[in-house]
Tab-separated table of C-alpha atoms in Angstrom:
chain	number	residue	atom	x	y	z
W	1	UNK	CA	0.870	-27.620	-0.881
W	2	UNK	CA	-1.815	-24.805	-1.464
W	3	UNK	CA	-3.860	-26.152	-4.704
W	4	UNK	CA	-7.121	-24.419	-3.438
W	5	UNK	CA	-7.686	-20.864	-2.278
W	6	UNK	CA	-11.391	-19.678	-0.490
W	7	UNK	CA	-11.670	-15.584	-1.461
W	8	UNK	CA	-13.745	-14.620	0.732
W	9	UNK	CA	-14.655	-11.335	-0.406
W	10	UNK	CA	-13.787	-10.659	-4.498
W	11	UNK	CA	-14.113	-6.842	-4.811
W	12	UNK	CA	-10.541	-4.419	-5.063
W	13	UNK	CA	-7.915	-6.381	-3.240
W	14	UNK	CA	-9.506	-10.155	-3.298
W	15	UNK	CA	-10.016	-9.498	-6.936
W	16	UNK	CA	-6.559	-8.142	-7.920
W	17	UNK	CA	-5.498	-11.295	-5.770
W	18	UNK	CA	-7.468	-13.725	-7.901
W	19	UNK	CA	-6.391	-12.279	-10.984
W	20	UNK	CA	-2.587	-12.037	-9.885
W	21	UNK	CA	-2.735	-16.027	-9.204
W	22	UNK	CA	-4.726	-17.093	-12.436
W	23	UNK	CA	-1.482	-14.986	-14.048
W	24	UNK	CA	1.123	-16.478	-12.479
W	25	UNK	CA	-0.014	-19.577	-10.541
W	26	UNK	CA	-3.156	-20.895	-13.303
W	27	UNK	CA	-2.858	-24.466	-11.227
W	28	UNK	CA	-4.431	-22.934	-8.755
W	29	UNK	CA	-8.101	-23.298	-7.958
W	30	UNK	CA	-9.653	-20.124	-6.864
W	31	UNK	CA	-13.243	-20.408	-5.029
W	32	UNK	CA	-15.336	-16.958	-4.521
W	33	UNK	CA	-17.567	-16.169	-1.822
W	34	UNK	CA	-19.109	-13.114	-1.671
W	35	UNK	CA	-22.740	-11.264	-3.146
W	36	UNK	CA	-24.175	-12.958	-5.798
W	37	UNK	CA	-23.775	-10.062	-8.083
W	38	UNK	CA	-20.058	-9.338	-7.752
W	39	UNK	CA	-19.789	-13.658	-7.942
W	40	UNK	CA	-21.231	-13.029	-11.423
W	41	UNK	CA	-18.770	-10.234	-12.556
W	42	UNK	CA	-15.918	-11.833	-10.776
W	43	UNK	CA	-16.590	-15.648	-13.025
W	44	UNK	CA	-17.188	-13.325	-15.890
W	45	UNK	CA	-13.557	-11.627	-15.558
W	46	UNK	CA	-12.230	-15.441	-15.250
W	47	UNK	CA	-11.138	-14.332	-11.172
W	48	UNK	CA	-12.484	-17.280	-9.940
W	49	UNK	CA	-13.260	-20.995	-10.892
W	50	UNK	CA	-16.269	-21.330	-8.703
W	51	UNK	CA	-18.733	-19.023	-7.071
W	52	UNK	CA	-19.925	-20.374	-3.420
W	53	UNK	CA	-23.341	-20.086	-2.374
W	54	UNK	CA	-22.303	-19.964	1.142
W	55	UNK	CA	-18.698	-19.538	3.123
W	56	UNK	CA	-18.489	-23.284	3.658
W	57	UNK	CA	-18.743	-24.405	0.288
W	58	UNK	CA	-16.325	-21.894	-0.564
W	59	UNK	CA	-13.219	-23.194	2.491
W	60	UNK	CA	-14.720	-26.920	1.891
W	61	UNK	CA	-11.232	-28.443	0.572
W	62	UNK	CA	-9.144	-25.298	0.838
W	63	UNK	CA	-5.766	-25.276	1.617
W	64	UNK	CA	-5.616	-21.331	2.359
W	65	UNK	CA	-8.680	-18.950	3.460
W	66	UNK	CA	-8.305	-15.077	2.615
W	67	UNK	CA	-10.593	-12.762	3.939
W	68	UNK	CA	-10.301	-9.966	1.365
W	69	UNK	CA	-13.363	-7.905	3.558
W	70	UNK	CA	-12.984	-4.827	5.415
W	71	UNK	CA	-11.964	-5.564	9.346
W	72	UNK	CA	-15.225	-5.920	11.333
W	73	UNK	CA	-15.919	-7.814	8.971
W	74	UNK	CA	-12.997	-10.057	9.260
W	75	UNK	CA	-13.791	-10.407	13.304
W	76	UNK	CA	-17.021	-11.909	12.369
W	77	UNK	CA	-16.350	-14.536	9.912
W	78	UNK	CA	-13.274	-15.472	12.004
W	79	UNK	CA	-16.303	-16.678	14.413
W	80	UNK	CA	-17.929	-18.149	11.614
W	81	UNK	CA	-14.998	-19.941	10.326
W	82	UNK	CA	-13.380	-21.867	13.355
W	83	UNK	CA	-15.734	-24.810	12.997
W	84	UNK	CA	-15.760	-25.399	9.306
W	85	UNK	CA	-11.910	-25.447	8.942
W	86	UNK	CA	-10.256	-28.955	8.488
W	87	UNK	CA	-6.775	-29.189	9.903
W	88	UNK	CA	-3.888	-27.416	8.174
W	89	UNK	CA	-5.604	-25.030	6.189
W	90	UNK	CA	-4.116	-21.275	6.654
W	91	UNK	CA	-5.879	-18.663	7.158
W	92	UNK	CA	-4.902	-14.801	6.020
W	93	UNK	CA	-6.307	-10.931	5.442
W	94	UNK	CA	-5.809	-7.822	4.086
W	95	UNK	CA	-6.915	-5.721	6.154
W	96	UNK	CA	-4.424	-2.299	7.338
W	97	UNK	CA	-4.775	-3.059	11.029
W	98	UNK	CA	-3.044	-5.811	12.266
W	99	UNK	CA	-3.632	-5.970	16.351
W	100	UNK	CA	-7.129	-6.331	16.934
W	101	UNK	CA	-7.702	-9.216	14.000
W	102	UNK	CA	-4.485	-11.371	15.088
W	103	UNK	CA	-5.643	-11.609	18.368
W	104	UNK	CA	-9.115	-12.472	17.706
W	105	UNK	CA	-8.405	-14.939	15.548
W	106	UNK	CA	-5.187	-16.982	17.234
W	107	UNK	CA	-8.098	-16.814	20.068
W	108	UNK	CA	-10.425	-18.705	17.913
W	109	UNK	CA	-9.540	-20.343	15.365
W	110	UNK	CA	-8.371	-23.718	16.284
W	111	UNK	CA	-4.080	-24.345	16.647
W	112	UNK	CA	-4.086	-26.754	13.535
W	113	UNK	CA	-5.301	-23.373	12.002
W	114	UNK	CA	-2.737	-20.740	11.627
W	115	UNK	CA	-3.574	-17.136	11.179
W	116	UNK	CA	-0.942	-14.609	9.368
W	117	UNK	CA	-1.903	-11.275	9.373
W	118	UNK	CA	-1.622	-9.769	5.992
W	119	UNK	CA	-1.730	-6.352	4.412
W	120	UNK	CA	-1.252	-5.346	0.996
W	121	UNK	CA	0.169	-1.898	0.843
W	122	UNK	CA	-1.878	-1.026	-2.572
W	123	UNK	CA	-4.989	0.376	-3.585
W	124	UNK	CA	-6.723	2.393	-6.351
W	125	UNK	CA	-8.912	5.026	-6.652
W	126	UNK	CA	-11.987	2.936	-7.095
W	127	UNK	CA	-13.536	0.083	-5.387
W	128	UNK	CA	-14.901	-3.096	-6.607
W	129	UNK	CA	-14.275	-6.341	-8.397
W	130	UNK	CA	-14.556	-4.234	-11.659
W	131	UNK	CA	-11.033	-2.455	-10.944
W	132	UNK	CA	-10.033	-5.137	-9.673
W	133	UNK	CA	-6.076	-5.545	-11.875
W	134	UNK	CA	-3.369	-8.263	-11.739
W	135	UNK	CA	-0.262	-5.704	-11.703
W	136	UNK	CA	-2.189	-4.366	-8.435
W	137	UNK	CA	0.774	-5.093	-6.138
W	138	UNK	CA	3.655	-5.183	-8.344
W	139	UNK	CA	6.725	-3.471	-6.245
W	140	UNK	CA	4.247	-2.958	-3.466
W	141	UNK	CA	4.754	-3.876	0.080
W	142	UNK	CA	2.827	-7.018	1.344
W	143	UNK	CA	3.289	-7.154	5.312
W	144	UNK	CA	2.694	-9.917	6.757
W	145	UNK	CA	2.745	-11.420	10.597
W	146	UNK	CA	3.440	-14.836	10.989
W	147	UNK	CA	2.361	-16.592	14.156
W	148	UNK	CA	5.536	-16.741	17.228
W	149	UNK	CA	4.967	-19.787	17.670
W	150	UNK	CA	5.059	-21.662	14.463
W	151	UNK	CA	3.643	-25.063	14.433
W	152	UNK	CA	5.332	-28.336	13.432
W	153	UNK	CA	7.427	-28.574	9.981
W	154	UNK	CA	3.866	-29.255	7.750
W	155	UNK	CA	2.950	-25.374	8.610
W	156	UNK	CA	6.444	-24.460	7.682
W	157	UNK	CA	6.055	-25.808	4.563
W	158	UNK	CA	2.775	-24.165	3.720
W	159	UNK	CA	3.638	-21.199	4.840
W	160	UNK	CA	6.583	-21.260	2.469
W	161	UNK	CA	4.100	-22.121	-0.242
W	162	UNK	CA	2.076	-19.024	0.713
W	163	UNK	CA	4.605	-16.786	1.002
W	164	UNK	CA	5.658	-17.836	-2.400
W	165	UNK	CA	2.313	-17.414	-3.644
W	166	UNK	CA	2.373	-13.774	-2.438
W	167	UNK	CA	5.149	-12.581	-4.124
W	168	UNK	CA	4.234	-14.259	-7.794
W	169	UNK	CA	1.508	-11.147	-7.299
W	170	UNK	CA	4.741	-8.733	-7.773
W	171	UNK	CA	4.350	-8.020	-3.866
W	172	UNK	CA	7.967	-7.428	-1.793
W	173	UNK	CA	7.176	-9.345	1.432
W	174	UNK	CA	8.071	-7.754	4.763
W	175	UNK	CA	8.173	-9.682	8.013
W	176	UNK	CA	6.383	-6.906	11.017
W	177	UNK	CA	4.696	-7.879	14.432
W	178	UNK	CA	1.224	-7.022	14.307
W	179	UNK	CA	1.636	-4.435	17.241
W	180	UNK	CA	4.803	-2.587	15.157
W	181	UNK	CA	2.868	-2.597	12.323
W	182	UNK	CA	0.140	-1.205	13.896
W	183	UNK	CA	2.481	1.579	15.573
W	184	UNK	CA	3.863	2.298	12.205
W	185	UNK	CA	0.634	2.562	10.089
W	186	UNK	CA	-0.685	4.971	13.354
W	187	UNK	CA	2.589	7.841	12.411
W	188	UNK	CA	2.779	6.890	8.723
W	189	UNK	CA	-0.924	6.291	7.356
W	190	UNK	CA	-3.553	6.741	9.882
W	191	UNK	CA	-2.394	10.475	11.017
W	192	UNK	CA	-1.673	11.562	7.652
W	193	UNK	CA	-5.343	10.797	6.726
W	194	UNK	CA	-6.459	12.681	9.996
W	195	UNK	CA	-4.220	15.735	9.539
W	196	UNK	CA	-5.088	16.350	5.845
W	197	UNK	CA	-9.338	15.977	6.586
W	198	UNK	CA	-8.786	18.758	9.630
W	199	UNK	CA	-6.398	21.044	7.052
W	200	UNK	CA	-8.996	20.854	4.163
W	201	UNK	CA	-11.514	21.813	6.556
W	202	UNK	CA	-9.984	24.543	8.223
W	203	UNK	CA	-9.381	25.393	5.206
W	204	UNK	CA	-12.940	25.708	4.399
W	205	UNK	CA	-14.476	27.382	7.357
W	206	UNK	CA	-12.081	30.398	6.287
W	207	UNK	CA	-13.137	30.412	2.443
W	208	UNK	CA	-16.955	30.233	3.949
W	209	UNK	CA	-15.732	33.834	4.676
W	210	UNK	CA	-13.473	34.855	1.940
W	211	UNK	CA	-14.103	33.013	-1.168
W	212	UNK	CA	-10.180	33.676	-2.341
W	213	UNK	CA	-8.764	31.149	0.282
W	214	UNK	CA	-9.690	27.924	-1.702
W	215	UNK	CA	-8.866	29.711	-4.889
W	216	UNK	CA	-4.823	30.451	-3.794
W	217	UNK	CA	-5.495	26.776	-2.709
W	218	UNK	CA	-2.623	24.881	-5.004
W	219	UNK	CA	0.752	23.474	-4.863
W	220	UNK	CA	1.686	22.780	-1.678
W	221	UNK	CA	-1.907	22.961	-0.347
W	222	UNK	CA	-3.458	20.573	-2.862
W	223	UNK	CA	-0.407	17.561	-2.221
W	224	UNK	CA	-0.961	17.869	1.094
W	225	UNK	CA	-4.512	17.513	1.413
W	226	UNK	CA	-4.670	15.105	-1.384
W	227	UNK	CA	-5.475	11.984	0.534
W	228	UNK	CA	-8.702	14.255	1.965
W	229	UNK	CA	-10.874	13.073	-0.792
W	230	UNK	CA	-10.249	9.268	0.812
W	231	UNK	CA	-13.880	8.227	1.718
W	232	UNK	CA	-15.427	7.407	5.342
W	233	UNK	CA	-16.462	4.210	4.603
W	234	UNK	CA	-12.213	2.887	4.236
W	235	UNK	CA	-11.467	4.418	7.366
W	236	UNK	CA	-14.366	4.046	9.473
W	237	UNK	CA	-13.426	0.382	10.548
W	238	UNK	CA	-9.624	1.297	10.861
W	239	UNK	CA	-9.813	4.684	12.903
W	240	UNK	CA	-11.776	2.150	15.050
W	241	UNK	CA	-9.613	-0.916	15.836
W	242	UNK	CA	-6.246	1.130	15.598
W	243	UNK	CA	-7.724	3.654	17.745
W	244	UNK	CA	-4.621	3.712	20.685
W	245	UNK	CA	-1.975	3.948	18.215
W	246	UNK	CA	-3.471	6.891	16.693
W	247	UNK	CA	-4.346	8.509	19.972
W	248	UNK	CA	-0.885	8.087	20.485
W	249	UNK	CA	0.033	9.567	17.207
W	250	UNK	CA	-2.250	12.763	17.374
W	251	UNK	CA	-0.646	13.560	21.338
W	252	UNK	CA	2.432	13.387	19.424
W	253	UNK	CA	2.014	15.524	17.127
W	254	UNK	CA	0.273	18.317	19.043
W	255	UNK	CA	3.159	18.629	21.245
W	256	UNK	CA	5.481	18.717	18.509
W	257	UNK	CA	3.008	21.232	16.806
W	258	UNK	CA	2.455	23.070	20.233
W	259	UNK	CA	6.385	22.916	20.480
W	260	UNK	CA	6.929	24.779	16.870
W	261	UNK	CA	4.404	27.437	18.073
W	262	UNK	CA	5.993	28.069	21.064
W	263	UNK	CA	9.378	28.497	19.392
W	264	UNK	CA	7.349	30.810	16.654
W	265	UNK	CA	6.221	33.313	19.667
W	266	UNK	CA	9.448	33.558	21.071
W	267	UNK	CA	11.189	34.477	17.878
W	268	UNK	CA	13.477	31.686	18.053
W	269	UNK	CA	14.693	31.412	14.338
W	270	UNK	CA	17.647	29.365	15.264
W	271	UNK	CA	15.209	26.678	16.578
W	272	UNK	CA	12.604	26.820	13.680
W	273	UNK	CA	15.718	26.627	10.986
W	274	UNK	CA	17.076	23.384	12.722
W	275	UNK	CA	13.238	22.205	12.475
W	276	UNK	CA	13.570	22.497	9.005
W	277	UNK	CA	16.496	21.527	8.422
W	278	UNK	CA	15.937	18.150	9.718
W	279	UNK	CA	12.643	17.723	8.470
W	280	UNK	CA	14.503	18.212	4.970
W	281	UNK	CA	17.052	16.089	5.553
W	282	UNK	CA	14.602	13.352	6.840
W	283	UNK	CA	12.559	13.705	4.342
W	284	UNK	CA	15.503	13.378	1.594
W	285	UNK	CA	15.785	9.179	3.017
W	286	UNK	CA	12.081	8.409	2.465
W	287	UNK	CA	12.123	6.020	-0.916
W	288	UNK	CA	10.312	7.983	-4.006
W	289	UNK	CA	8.184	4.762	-4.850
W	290	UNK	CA	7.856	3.568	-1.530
W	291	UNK	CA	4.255	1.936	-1.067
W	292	UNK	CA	4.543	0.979	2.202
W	293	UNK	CA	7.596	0.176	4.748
W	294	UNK	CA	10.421	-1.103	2.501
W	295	UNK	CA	13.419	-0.521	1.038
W	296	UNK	CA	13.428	1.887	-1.850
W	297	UNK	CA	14.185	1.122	-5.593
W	298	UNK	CA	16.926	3.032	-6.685
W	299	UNK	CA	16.309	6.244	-9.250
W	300	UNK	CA	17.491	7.156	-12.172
W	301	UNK	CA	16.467	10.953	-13.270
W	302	UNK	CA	16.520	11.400	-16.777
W	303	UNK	CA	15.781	14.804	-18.976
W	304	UNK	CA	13.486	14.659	-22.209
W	305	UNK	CA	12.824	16.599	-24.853
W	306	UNK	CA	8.252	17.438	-25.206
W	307	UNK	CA	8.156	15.596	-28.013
W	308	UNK	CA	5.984	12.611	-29.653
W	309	UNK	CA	7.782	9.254	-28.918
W	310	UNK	CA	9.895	10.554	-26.153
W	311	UNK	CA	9.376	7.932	-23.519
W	312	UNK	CA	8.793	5.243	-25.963
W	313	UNK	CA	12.935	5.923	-26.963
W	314	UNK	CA	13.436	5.656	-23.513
W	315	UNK	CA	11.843	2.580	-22.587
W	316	UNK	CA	12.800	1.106	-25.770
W	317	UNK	CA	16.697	1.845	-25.489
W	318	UNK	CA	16.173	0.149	-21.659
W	319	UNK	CA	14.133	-2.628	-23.513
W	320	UNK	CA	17.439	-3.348	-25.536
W	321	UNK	CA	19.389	-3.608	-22.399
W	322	UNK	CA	17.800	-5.472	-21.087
W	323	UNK	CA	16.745	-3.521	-18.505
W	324	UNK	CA	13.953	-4.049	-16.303
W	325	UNK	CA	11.882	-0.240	-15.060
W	326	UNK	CA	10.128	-1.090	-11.939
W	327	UNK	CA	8.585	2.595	-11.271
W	328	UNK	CA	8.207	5.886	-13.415
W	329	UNK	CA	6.999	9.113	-12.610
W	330	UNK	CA	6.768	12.580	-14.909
W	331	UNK	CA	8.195	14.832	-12.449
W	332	UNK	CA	7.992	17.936	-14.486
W	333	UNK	CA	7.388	19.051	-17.725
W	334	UNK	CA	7.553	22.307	-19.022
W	335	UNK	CA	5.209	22.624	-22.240
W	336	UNK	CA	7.303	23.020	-25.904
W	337	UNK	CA	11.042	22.201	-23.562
W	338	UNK	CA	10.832	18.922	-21.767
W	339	UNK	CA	10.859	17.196	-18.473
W	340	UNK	CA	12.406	15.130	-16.127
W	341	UNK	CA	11.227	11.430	-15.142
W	342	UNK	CA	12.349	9.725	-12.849
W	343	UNK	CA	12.858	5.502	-13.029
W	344	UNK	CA	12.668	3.437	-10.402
W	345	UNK	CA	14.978	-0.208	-10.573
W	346	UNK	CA	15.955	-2.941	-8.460
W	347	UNK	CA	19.345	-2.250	-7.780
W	348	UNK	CA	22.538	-0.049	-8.260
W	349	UNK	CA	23.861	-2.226	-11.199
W	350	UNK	CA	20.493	-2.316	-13.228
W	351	UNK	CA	20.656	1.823	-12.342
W	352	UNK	CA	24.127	2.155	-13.048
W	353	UNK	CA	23.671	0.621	-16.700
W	354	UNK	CA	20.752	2.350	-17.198
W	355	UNK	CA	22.968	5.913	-16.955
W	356	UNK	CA	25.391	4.299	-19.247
W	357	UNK	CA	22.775	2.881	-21.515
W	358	UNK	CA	20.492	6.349	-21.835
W	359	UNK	CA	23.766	8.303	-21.818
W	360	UNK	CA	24.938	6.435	-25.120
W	361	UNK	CA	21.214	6.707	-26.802
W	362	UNK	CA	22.122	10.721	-26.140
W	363	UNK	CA	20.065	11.140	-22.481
W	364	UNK	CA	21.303	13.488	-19.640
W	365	UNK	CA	20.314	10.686	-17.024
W	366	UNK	CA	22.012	10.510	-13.442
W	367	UNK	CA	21.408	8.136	-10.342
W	368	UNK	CA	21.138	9.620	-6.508
């Protein structure tokens, strides 16, 4: 039911898009639109099959439209879109703010037109087609945000097909309204962002004075503030059209902040320790690999030896099992001892045999 697919936009996300289908879905015929430059490197990676010299040669015969462009972008070619549409195509995005672009476009694109709201909880340091990289979402979150009111069976049988065609990317699909998604990405993503760009420069008004403050800067400092190095340009469009939610979010946490202050000036440990303590044990239930909202993968921790070949025994006594590692991360590793690393899989059996398997290759491995 979906044999053709418009990108409309082929840099980061519409490339790693292109490149997931032509991996796992080759019958499908991918058309680019974007500049003619990044057309040229996109055809030249094999992402797309044709490059469109304008956005209605690229949706002319499509059975699915993604706008892979950031969001006021989106709003606009929504506009431009509505008349050049033939019935029953679908039409999707990527962007991280939901509200604003469902709205707009069940508003104007015609009913034989469905819009889902998508967004693909993955990214990568750098932008453009030329990063663009098939395992992109693999074990990442793809929200999406069907319409209420689905039309007739024909639209539930393409948007079966396109659901299908977003997980052969790797992505786990989960089901949000675009207003709880919104809500979510506000507490979880948005005022993250905000709260590590006002600590790094806070930060940096007092080493203006006292060159030492950035230089005891590490650990604890540097994880949180990590995300501070995250360009304008991503979240100028977002802080924008998810601008109540994060109101919302920052009123939040002042008063919570406010609250911890108060509790600070009147000496009231017992109150700070239970503020802790739950903030621990809150913490503890967040997934390790999460990429977005979804259920965790379950960990295996495993201790190594700093040697040559170390993970490759691991992996390869998994391998041999038959054992499938979704996630890994080097915890900690002490130079000329070892480390721990922790192993991310689908479910408590696959985790469970992984502890037995690594335990009979000679591993200290356990599962949480």
């Amino acid at each position: 039911m979906i044999e053709r697919i418009a990108l409309v936009g082929v840099g980061l996300i519409g490339g790693s898009l292109g490149l997931a289908w032509k991996r796992h879905r080759p019958e499908v015929t991918l058309a680019g639109y974007d500049r003619e430059d990044v057309l040229a490197r996109a055809t030249a990676r094999g992402i797309v099959d044709e490059a469109a010299g304008s956005l209605e040669a690229a949706v002319a015969g499509a059975d699915l439209v993604v706008l892979a462009v950031p969001i006021a972008a989106s709003l606009r070619l929504i506009d431009a879109l509505a008349p050049l549409l033939r019935p029953g195509v679908l039409v999707t995005d990527v962007g991280s703010v939901k509200g604003p672009v469902v709205r707009h476009a069940r508003a104007v694109l015609p009913p034989e037109n469905p819009f889902i709201g998508g967004h693909p909880m993955a990214g990568a340091e750098h932008s453009g087609v030329e990063h663009a990289d098939a395992f992109l979402f693999e074990n990442a979150t793809y929200v999406l945000c069907p319409p209420e009111d689905t039309p007739p069976e024909a639209f539930q049988i393409r948007y079966d097909a396109f659901v299908s065609l977003i997980r052969a990317t790797g992505a786990r699909v989960l089901l949000l309204e675009a207003e709880r998604h919104d809500r979510i990405a506000a507490v979880v993503s948005h005022l993250p962002q905000l709260l590590a760009v006002t600590l790094m420069n806070y930060a940096a008004t007092h080493h203006e004075d006292d060159d030492h403050f950035l230089r005891l800067a590490a650990g604890g400092f540097r994880d949180l503030t990590r995300i501070a190095s995250s360009p304008f340009d991503i979240w100028r469009d977002i802080l924008l059209a998810n601008e109540g939610p994060i109101l919302d979010a920052l009123a939040g946490f002042m008063a919570g902040l406010q609250k911890l202050r108060n509790r600070l000036i009147e000496e009231d440990l017992d109150a700070l320790a239970s503020a802790f303590d739950r903030a621990r044990s809150v913490r503890e239930t967040i997934p390790r690999n999460t990429k977005g909202f979804l259920h965790p993968l379950v960990d295996v921790f495993v201790y190594v030896e700093d040697r040559p070949g170390a993970l490759l025994d691991i992996t390869r006594t998994l391998f041999e099992a038959g054992l499938s590692i979704k996630d890994i991360e080097l915890l900690k590793l002490r130079e000329g001892t070892g480390g721990t690393f922790r192993l991310g899989f689908a479910g408590t059996a696959a985790a469970d045999a992984a502890v037995r398997a690594l335990e009979d290759a000679g591993y200290r491995a356990y599962r949480l």
